[in-house]
Short mmCIF file of C-alpha atoms in Angstrom, two decimals:
data_model
loop_
_atom_site.label_atom_id
_atom_site.label_comp_id
_atom_site.label_asym_id
_atom_site.label_seq_id
_atom_site.Cartn_x
_atom_site.Cartn_y
_atom_site.Cartn_z
CA MET A 2 9.08 -8.96 -36.09
CA THR A 3 7.51 -9.75 -39.88
CA ALA A 4 9.95 -12.22 -41.71
CA GLY A 5 9.84 -10.32 -44.15
CA MET A 6 11.10 -6.89 -42.14
CA THR A 7 14.38 -6.33 -43.70
CA HIS A 8 17.06 -4.60 -42.64
CA ALA A 9 16.82 -1.30 -42.56
CA GLY A 10 13.43 -1.27 -41.67
CA VAL A 11 15.24 -3.30 -38.01
CA VAL A 12 17.03 0.26 -38.12
CA ALA A 13 14.91 2.65 -38.46
CA SER A 14 12.10 0.82 -36.10
CA GLY A 15 15.36 0.65 -33.32
CA ALA A 16 16.12 3.91 -34.17
CA ARG A 17 12.58 4.74 -34.13
CA GLY A 18 12.67 2.83 -30.83
CA LEU A 19 15.14 4.75 -28.61
CA PRO A 20 13.58 8.22 -28.52
CA ARG A 21 10.35 7.02 -27.59
CA LEU A 22 12.00 4.53 -24.88
CA ARG A 23 14.02 7.69 -23.11
CA SER A 24 10.16 9.62 -23.03
CA GLU A 25 9.40 7.96 -20.53
CA PRO A 26 10.16 8.96 -17.73
CA GLY A 27 10.84 5.97 -15.87
CA VAL A 28 13.65 5.77 -18.21
CA ARG A 29 14.61 9.54 -18.22
CA ASP A 30 14.74 10.02 -14.12
CA GLY A 31 17.25 6.66 -14.20
CA LEU A 32 19.45 7.90 -16.73
CA GLY A 33 19.78 11.35 -14.01
CA VAL A 34 19.93 8.86 -11.53
CA LEU A 35 23.04 6.96 -14.15
CA GLY A 36 24.62 10.22 -14.10
CA GLY A 37 25.51 10.27 -10.07
CA LEU A 38 25.92 7.12 -9.96
CA ALA A 39 28.16 5.84 -12.67
CA PRO A 40 31.48 7.15 -10.22
CA LEU A 41 30.66 4.53 -8.01
CA GLY A 42 30.01 1.87 -10.26
CA GLY A 43 33.22 2.50 -11.34
CA ALA A 44 34.68 2.36 -7.72
CA ARG A 45 32.86 -0.87 -6.99
CA GLY A 46 34.48 -2.15 -10.14
CA ALA A 47 37.88 -1.86 -8.93
CA ALA A 48 36.64 -3.13 -6.35
CA VAL A 49 36.63 -5.89 -8.00
CA SER A 50 39.83 -5.88 -9.03
CA ASP A 51 41.55 -5.65 -5.96
CA ALA A 52 39.71 -7.62 -4.07
CA THR A 53 41.94 -11.38 -3.32
CA LEU A 54 38.94 -13.40 -5.37
CA HIS A 55 38.37 -14.48 -9.22
CA ALA A 56 37.56 -11.24 -11.14
CA GLY A 57 33.94 -13.65 -11.93
CA ILE A 58 32.72 -14.36 -8.77
CA GLY A 59 32.95 -10.35 -7.87
CA LEU A 60 31.49 -9.34 -10.97
CA LEU A 61 28.84 -11.89 -9.70
CA THR A 62 28.58 -9.96 -6.91
CA SER A 63 26.87 -6.96 -8.98
CA PRO A 64 23.86 -9.16 -10.14
CA LEU A 65 23.28 -11.55 -6.97
CA LEU A 66 23.40 -8.28 -5.02
CA PHE A 67 22.93 -5.57 -6.95
CA GLY A 68 23.44 -3.13 -4.48
CA ALA A 69 27.32 -0.74 -4.31
CA SER A 70 26.34 -1.12 -0.39
CA LEU A 71 26.19 -4.88 -0.53
CA GLN A 72 28.42 -5.39 -2.86
CA LEU A 73 31.78 -3.85 -1.15
CA THR A 74 30.65 -5.77 1.96
CA ALA A 75 30.71 -8.93 0.45
CA LEU A 76 33.84 -8.59 -1.80
CA SER A 77 36.26 -7.65 1.77
CA LEU A 78 34.72 -10.48 3.53
CA LEU A 79 35.02 -13.08 0.72
CA SER A 80 38.77 -11.15 0.30
CA GLY A 81 39.11 -12.64 3.83
CA GLY A 82 38.11 -15.84 3.62
CA ALA A 83 34.83 -14.79 5.90
CA SER A 84 32.36 -17.55 6.55
CA LEU A 85 29.24 -18.11 5.00
CA PHE A 86 27.51 -17.11 7.84
CA SER A 87 28.97 -14.58 8.47
CA VAL A 88 28.79 -13.12 4.90
CA VAL A 89 25.18 -13.82 4.87
CA VAL A 90 24.53 -11.90 8.36
CA ALA A 91 26.47 -9.00 7.17
CA ILE A 92 24.76 -9.02 4.08
CA ALA A 93 22.15 -8.94 6.04
CA ILE A 94 22.29 -5.44 8.70
CA VAL A 95 23.58 -3.60 5.58
CA ASN A 96 20.59 -4.63 3.66
CA GLY A 97 18.43 -3.27 6.97
CA ARG A 98 16.90 -0.56 5.23
CA SER A 99 15.42 -2.15 2.90
CA VAL A 100 12.80 -3.12 4.48
CA PHE A 101 11.56 0.11 5.20
CA TYR A 102 11.77 0.77 1.80
CA SER A 103 9.66 -2.17 1.12
CA ALA A 104 6.61 -1.31 3.98
CA SER A 105 7.52 2.48 3.16
CA LEU A 106 6.53 1.77 -0.75
CA ARG A 107 3.75 -0.95 -0.25
CA SER A 108 1.21 1.67 -0.53
CA ARG A 109 2.26 3.73 -2.28
CA LEU A 110 2.60 1.50 -5.40
CA GLY A 111 -0.70 -0.36 -4.43
CA PRO A 112 -2.74 -3.53 -5.13
CA GLN A 113 -0.39 -5.32 -8.23
CA PRO A 114 0.31 -7.99 -9.20
CA ARG A 115 1.50 -11.25 -7.74
CA TRP A 116 5.13 -11.74 -9.96
CA PHE A 117 5.45 -7.85 -9.91
CA ARG A 118 4.97 -8.24 -5.84
CA TRP A 119 7.20 -10.78 -5.69
CA SER A 120 10.86 -10.24 -8.94
CA GLY A 121 10.07 -5.91 -9.01
CA PRO A 122 11.66 -5.63 -5.22
CA TYR A 123 14.99 -6.92 -6.74
CA LEU A 124 15.18 -3.67 -8.56
CA LEU A 125 14.91 -1.81 -5.41
CA VAL A 126 18.23 0.17 -4.36
CA ASP A 127 18.38 3.67 -2.89
CA PRO A 128 17.89 5.79 -5.70
CA LEU A 129 14.66 3.57 -7.13
CA PHE A 130 12.74 3.77 -3.61
CA ALA A 131 14.22 8.20 -3.59
CA LEU A 132 12.78 8.55 -6.80
CA VAL A 133 9.32 5.67 -7.06
CA GLY A 134 8.89 7.75 -3.45
CA GLN A 135 9.37 11.45 -5.58
CA ARG A 136 7.09 10.46 -8.27
CA ALA A 137 3.89 9.63 -6.43
CA ASP A 138 4.14 12.27 -4.26
CA ARG A 139 4.13 14.68 -7.82
CA ALA A 140 0.41 12.74 -9.00
CA PRO A 141 -1.38 9.79 -7.20
CA LEU A 142 -0.64 7.15 -10.56
CA ALA A 143 -2.53 3.92 -10.84
CA PRO A 144 -0.57 0.88 -9.96
CA GLU A 145 -0.27 -0.58 -13.52
CA GLU A 146 1.30 3.35 -14.18
CA ILE A 147 3.04 3.37 -11.26
CA ARG A 148 4.35 -0.42 -12.09
CA ARG A 149 5.65 0.85 -15.42
CA TYR A 150 7.27 3.47 -13.98
CA TYR A 151 9.18 1.57 -11.28
CA LEU A 152 10.28 -1.35 -12.96
CA ALA A 153 11.59 0.65 -16.37
CA ALA A 154 13.67 3.04 -13.86
CA GLY A 155 15.08 0.41 -11.70
CA LEU A 156 15.64 -1.61 -15.39
CA THR A 157 18.20 1.40 -16.27
CA ILE A 158 19.15 1.33 -13.40
CA TRP A 159 19.82 -1.84 -13.19
CA CYS A 160 20.79 -1.91 -16.54
CA GLY A 161 23.62 1.15 -16.25
CA TRP A 162 24.99 -0.37 -12.62
CA GLN A 163 26.05 -3.21 -14.77
CA ALA A 164 27.62 -1.83 -17.26
CA PHE A 165 29.39 0.07 -15.14
CA VAL A 166 30.57 -2.21 -12.37
CA ALA A 167 32.56 -4.20 -15.20
CA THR A 168 34.32 -0.93 -16.94
CA GLY A 169 34.47 -0.14 -13.89
CA ALA A 170 36.81 -3.94 -13.08
CA LEU A 171 38.97 -2.57 -16.45
CA VAL A 172 39.45 1.13 -16.36
CA GLY A 173 38.47 2.04 -12.66
CA PRO A 174 42.41 1.79 -11.48
CA ALA A 175 43.53 4.30 -14.24
CA ILE A 176 41.37 7.29 -12.21
CA PRO A 177 42.15 9.84 -10.53
CA PRO A 178 41.79 10.48 -7.27
CA TRP A 179 42.57 13.54 -6.88
CA LEU A 180 38.91 13.51 -9.22
CA GLY A 181 37.13 13.07 -6.07
CA LEU A 182 34.73 11.41 -8.57
CA GLU A 183 33.64 9.47 -5.26
CA PHE A 184 32.28 13.03 -4.08
CA ALA A 185 28.98 12.29 -7.32
CA VAL A 186 27.53 9.67 -4.71
CA PRO A 187 26.23 12.59 -1.98
CA ALA A 188 25.28 15.01 -4.63
CA LEU A 189 23.09 12.55 -5.68
CA LEU A 190 21.95 11.31 -3.08
CA ILE A 191 20.89 15.24 -2.18
CA GLY A 192 19.17 15.76 -5.53
CA LEU A 193 17.03 12.83 -4.42
CA LEU A 194 16.16 14.78 -0.70
CA VAL A 195 16.15 17.82 -1.20
CA PRO A 196 13.48 18.09 -3.13
CA GLY A 197 10.85 15.96 -1.53
CA LEU A 198 11.52 18.51 1.56
CA ARG A 199 8.22 20.22 1.00
CA CYS A 200 7.77 20.42 4.40
CA ARG A 201 8.19 20.64 8.09
CA THR A 202 7.88 16.47 9.28
CA SER A 203 9.94 16.16 5.57
CA LEU A 204 12.21 18.88 7.75
CA VAL A 205 12.48 17.52 11.19
CA ALA A 206 12.44 13.47 9.77
CA ALA A 207 15.55 14.72 7.57
CA GLY A 208 17.01 16.64 9.92
CA ALA A 209 16.81 13.86 13.08
CA GLY A 210 18.16 11.56 10.14
CA PHE A 211 21.38 13.40 8.93
CA GLY A 212 22.18 14.13 12.26
CA VAL A 213 21.46 10.55 14.04
CA ALA A 214 22.90 9.33 11.27
CA LEU A 215 26.98 11.65 12.08
CA ALA A 216 26.54 10.35 15.45
CA ALA A 217 26.28 6.86 14.52
CA ALA A 218 28.94 7.06 12.16
CA GLY A 219 31.57 4.44 14.24
CA LEU A 220 28.71 2.01 13.64
CA PRO A 221 29.30 -0.96 11.05
CA SER A 222 28.83 0.22 7.58
CA GLY A 223 24.70 0.11 7.92
CA LEU A 224 24.13 -0.79 10.84
CA GLY A 225 24.09 3.88 11.68
CA LEU A 226 22.26 3.94 8.26
CA LEU A 227 19.70 1.85 10.43
CA VAL A 228 19.97 3.23 13.55
CA ALA A 229 19.48 6.81 11.70
CA GLY A 230 16.83 5.97 9.53
CA ALA A 231 14.88 4.36 12.80
CA ALA A 232 15.43 7.04 14.22
CA GLY A 233 15.13 10.07 12.68
CA ALA A 234 11.71 8.49 11.10
CA LEU A 235 10.74 7.77 15.22
CA ILE A 236 11.44 11.47 15.71
CA VAL A 237 9.29 13.44 13.89
CA SER A 238 6.63 9.76 13.88
CA ILE A 239 6.51 11.53 17.78
CA ARG A 240 6.55 14.24 17.39
CA GLU A 241 4.58 15.63 14.18
CA SER A 242 0.51 13.90 13.62
CA ARG A 243 0.86 15.15 10.16
CA ARG A 244 2.06 13.42 6.63
CA CYS A 245 2.97 15.96 3.23
CA VAL B 22 32.06 -21.79 -1.19
CA ALA B 23 32.44 -17.97 -2.41
CA ILE B 24 29.16 -18.14 -5.03
CA LEU B 25 26.59 -20.31 -2.67
CA THR B 26 27.11 -17.88 -0.93
CA LEU B 27 26.24 -14.63 -3.07
CA VAL B 28 23.17 -16.37 -3.52
CA ILE B 29 22.49 -17.00 -0.49
CA ALA B 30 23.40 -13.02 0.34
CA GLY B 31 21.49 -12.88 -2.97
CA LEU B 32 17.93 -14.47 -2.11
CA VAL B 33 18.52 -13.20 1.82
CA THR B 34 18.49 -9.07 0.59
CA TRP B 35 15.73 -9.70 -2.10
CA SER B 36 13.54 -11.33 0.15
CA MET B 37 14.61 -8.81 2.57
CA ARG B 38 13.42 -5.48 0.13
CA ALA B 39 11.20 -7.73 -0.92
CA SER B 40 9.40 -8.82 2.52
CA PHE B 41 6.20 -6.00 3.13
CA ILE B 42 6.15 -5.54 -0.72
CA ALA B 43 5.21 -9.42 -1.30
CA LEU B 44 3.27 -9.58 1.10
CA GLY B 45 0.76 -7.07 -0.03
CA ASP B 46 -2.10 -6.51 2.54
CA ARG B 47 -1.82 -9.33 3.85
CA VAL B 48 0.23 -7.21 6.64
CA THR B 49 -1.89 -4.34 8.08
CA LEU B 50 1.01 -2.42 10.05
CA GLY B 51 -1.33 0.51 12.71
CA PRO B 52 -1.46 3.64 12.21
CA PHE B 53 2.06 4.89 14.41
CA ALA B 54 3.91 2.24 12.21
CA GLU B 55 2.31 3.56 9.07
CA ARG B 56 4.02 6.78 9.53
CA VAL B 57 7.50 5.90 10.81
CA VAL B 58 7.77 3.98 7.73
CA GLN B 59 6.62 6.93 5.39
CA ASN B 60 8.21 9.37 7.18
CA ALA B 61 11.93 6.84 6.42
CA ARG B 62 12.11 7.95 3.35
CA HIS B 63 13.52 11.52 4.37
CA ALA B 64 15.85 10.60 7.02
CA THR B 65 17.06 7.40 5.56
CA MET B 66 17.54 9.37 2.65
CA ALA B 67 19.31 11.71 4.16
CA ALA B 68 21.36 9.51 7.02
CA LEU B 69 23.00 8.51 3.01
CA VAL B 70 23.89 11.64 2.98
CA ALA B 71 25.58 12.05 5.95
CA GLY B 72 27.12 8.34 5.88
CA ALA B 73 28.85 9.28 2.62
CA LEU B 74 30.44 13.06 4.12
CA ALA B 75 31.11 10.97 7.22
CA ALA B 76 32.85 8.20 5.86
CA ALA B 77 34.86 10.79 3.06
CA ALA B 78 36.23 12.80 6.38
CA GLY B 79 37.56 9.16 7.62
CA SER B 80 40.02 9.49 10.84
CA GLY B 81 40.77 13.67 10.11
CA PRO B 82 39.89 16.42 13.21
CA LEU B 83 36.29 17.08 11.48
CA PRO B 84 32.96 14.68 11.58
CA LEU B 85 32.47 16.25 7.94
CA PRO B 86 35.35 17.10 5.41
CA LEU B 87 36.16 20.35 4.96
CA PRO B 88 36.39 20.43 0.93
CA TRP B 89 32.42 18.41 0.74
CA VAL B 90 30.45 21.08 3.02
CA PRO B 91 30.53 24.12 0.60
CA ALA B 92 30.04 21.57 -2.64
CA ALA B 93 27.40 19.56 -0.43
CA ALA B 94 25.60 23.22 0.38
CA ALA B 95 26.32 23.77 -3.86
CA ALA B 96 24.29 20.31 -4.30
CA ALA B 97 21.61 21.46 -1.93
CA PHE B 98 21.11 24.75 -3.38
CA ALA B 99 20.93 23.47 -6.69
CA ALA B 100 18.40 20.65 -5.56
CA THR B 101 16.21 23.65 -4.16
CA ARG B 102 16.17 25.57 -8.38
CA THR B 103 16.03 22.59 -10.65
CA ARG B 104 15.02 18.46 -10.49
CA ASN B 105 17.65 18.04 -13.19
CA LEU B 106 19.97 15.03 -11.35
CA GLY B 107 22.76 15.10 -14.05
CA LEU B 108 23.35 19.48 -12.69
CA ILE B 109 23.13 18.62 -9.11
CA VAL B 110 25.65 16.52 -9.60
CA ALA B 111 27.50 18.59 -11.20
CA ALA B 112 27.20 21.88 -9.14
CA GLY B 113 28.09 19.85 -6.16
CA MET B 114 31.56 18.46 -8.03
CA GLY B 115 32.56 22.04 -9.94
CA THR B 116 32.00 23.89 -6.32
CA LEU B 117 34.43 20.25 -4.60
CA TRP B 118 36.71 21.20 -7.49
CA LEU B 119 36.84 24.71 -6.90
CA VAL B 120 37.12 24.68 -3.09
CA LYS B 121 39.97 22.17 -3.23
CA LEU B 122 42.24 24.41 -6.00
CA ALA B 123 41.53 27.62 -3.04
CA LEU B 124 42.78 25.27 -1.03
CA ALA B 125 45.69 24.17 -2.38
CA LEU B 126 46.79 28.25 -3.48
CA ALA B 127 45.92 28.92 0.17
#
């Protein structure tokens, strides 16, 4: 910003910058995801205010762990006085699927600079994984284009999530449960899943993952998802030799 | 201790997310393993949906909560017609409220 720039000039450039930001595909798709994530973020914020931990420590779970299921796991275990070791092991199990995400996205992201390969994965949560996969499926993108999309969508989701959790910590308990807002999360996941089911292989993978997850619903949170994701992927990889 | 625990858990989380992306071409997967990880996307997203539905059913008699099934079907139908996530979530939430209302009136 130049020293001579007037206040009106700053406001005008800000007003021009906002639509430009919203026209960025990653920001636009990230904002689309945030609509469905708002109830979950609010619920996690409410869990922060419910937990017996200091609210500041509860809110720290949001930037440090950045993931709804991870935050809930940490909050419930820390509130119950669990040891450092058991919290870390539980978090690793719940987060197991992100190793799949990392392996799956590596080839889609293509060659990337070192700074991105080390810092970008911090943002890698379920909706971002789905968005980047969909985007790469639609049209082949150059490494710098997919990186721009990844960062724009990831940072949009990150910023929105932090705001939702903080707001939820304040007003979450006032939301009436009969609204059933928690359904917005599976609805959002359905919206991220269904458009990608364009061939037999993807349908079989999704069907197998869904079925195994229902059968494994009794397993601890995270472990069932890991088993279902791995089993679904294995089943379809053995049965179907083609990718779509 | 709680903050230290969260920092260590955060480092573990980040290192798992970074694993393959950070290593780049230094680790290569065989063709079958590569196919498995590529197929894991749809399997894992579907498992997340199933997990969320099953968690909502809780300890009820059915594996899936009744009002959520038609609502999920409505969201899935909407997702075949549009990529607009807001509309998809709205279709699911609207159906959920209609089914809950119908069940309450029945």
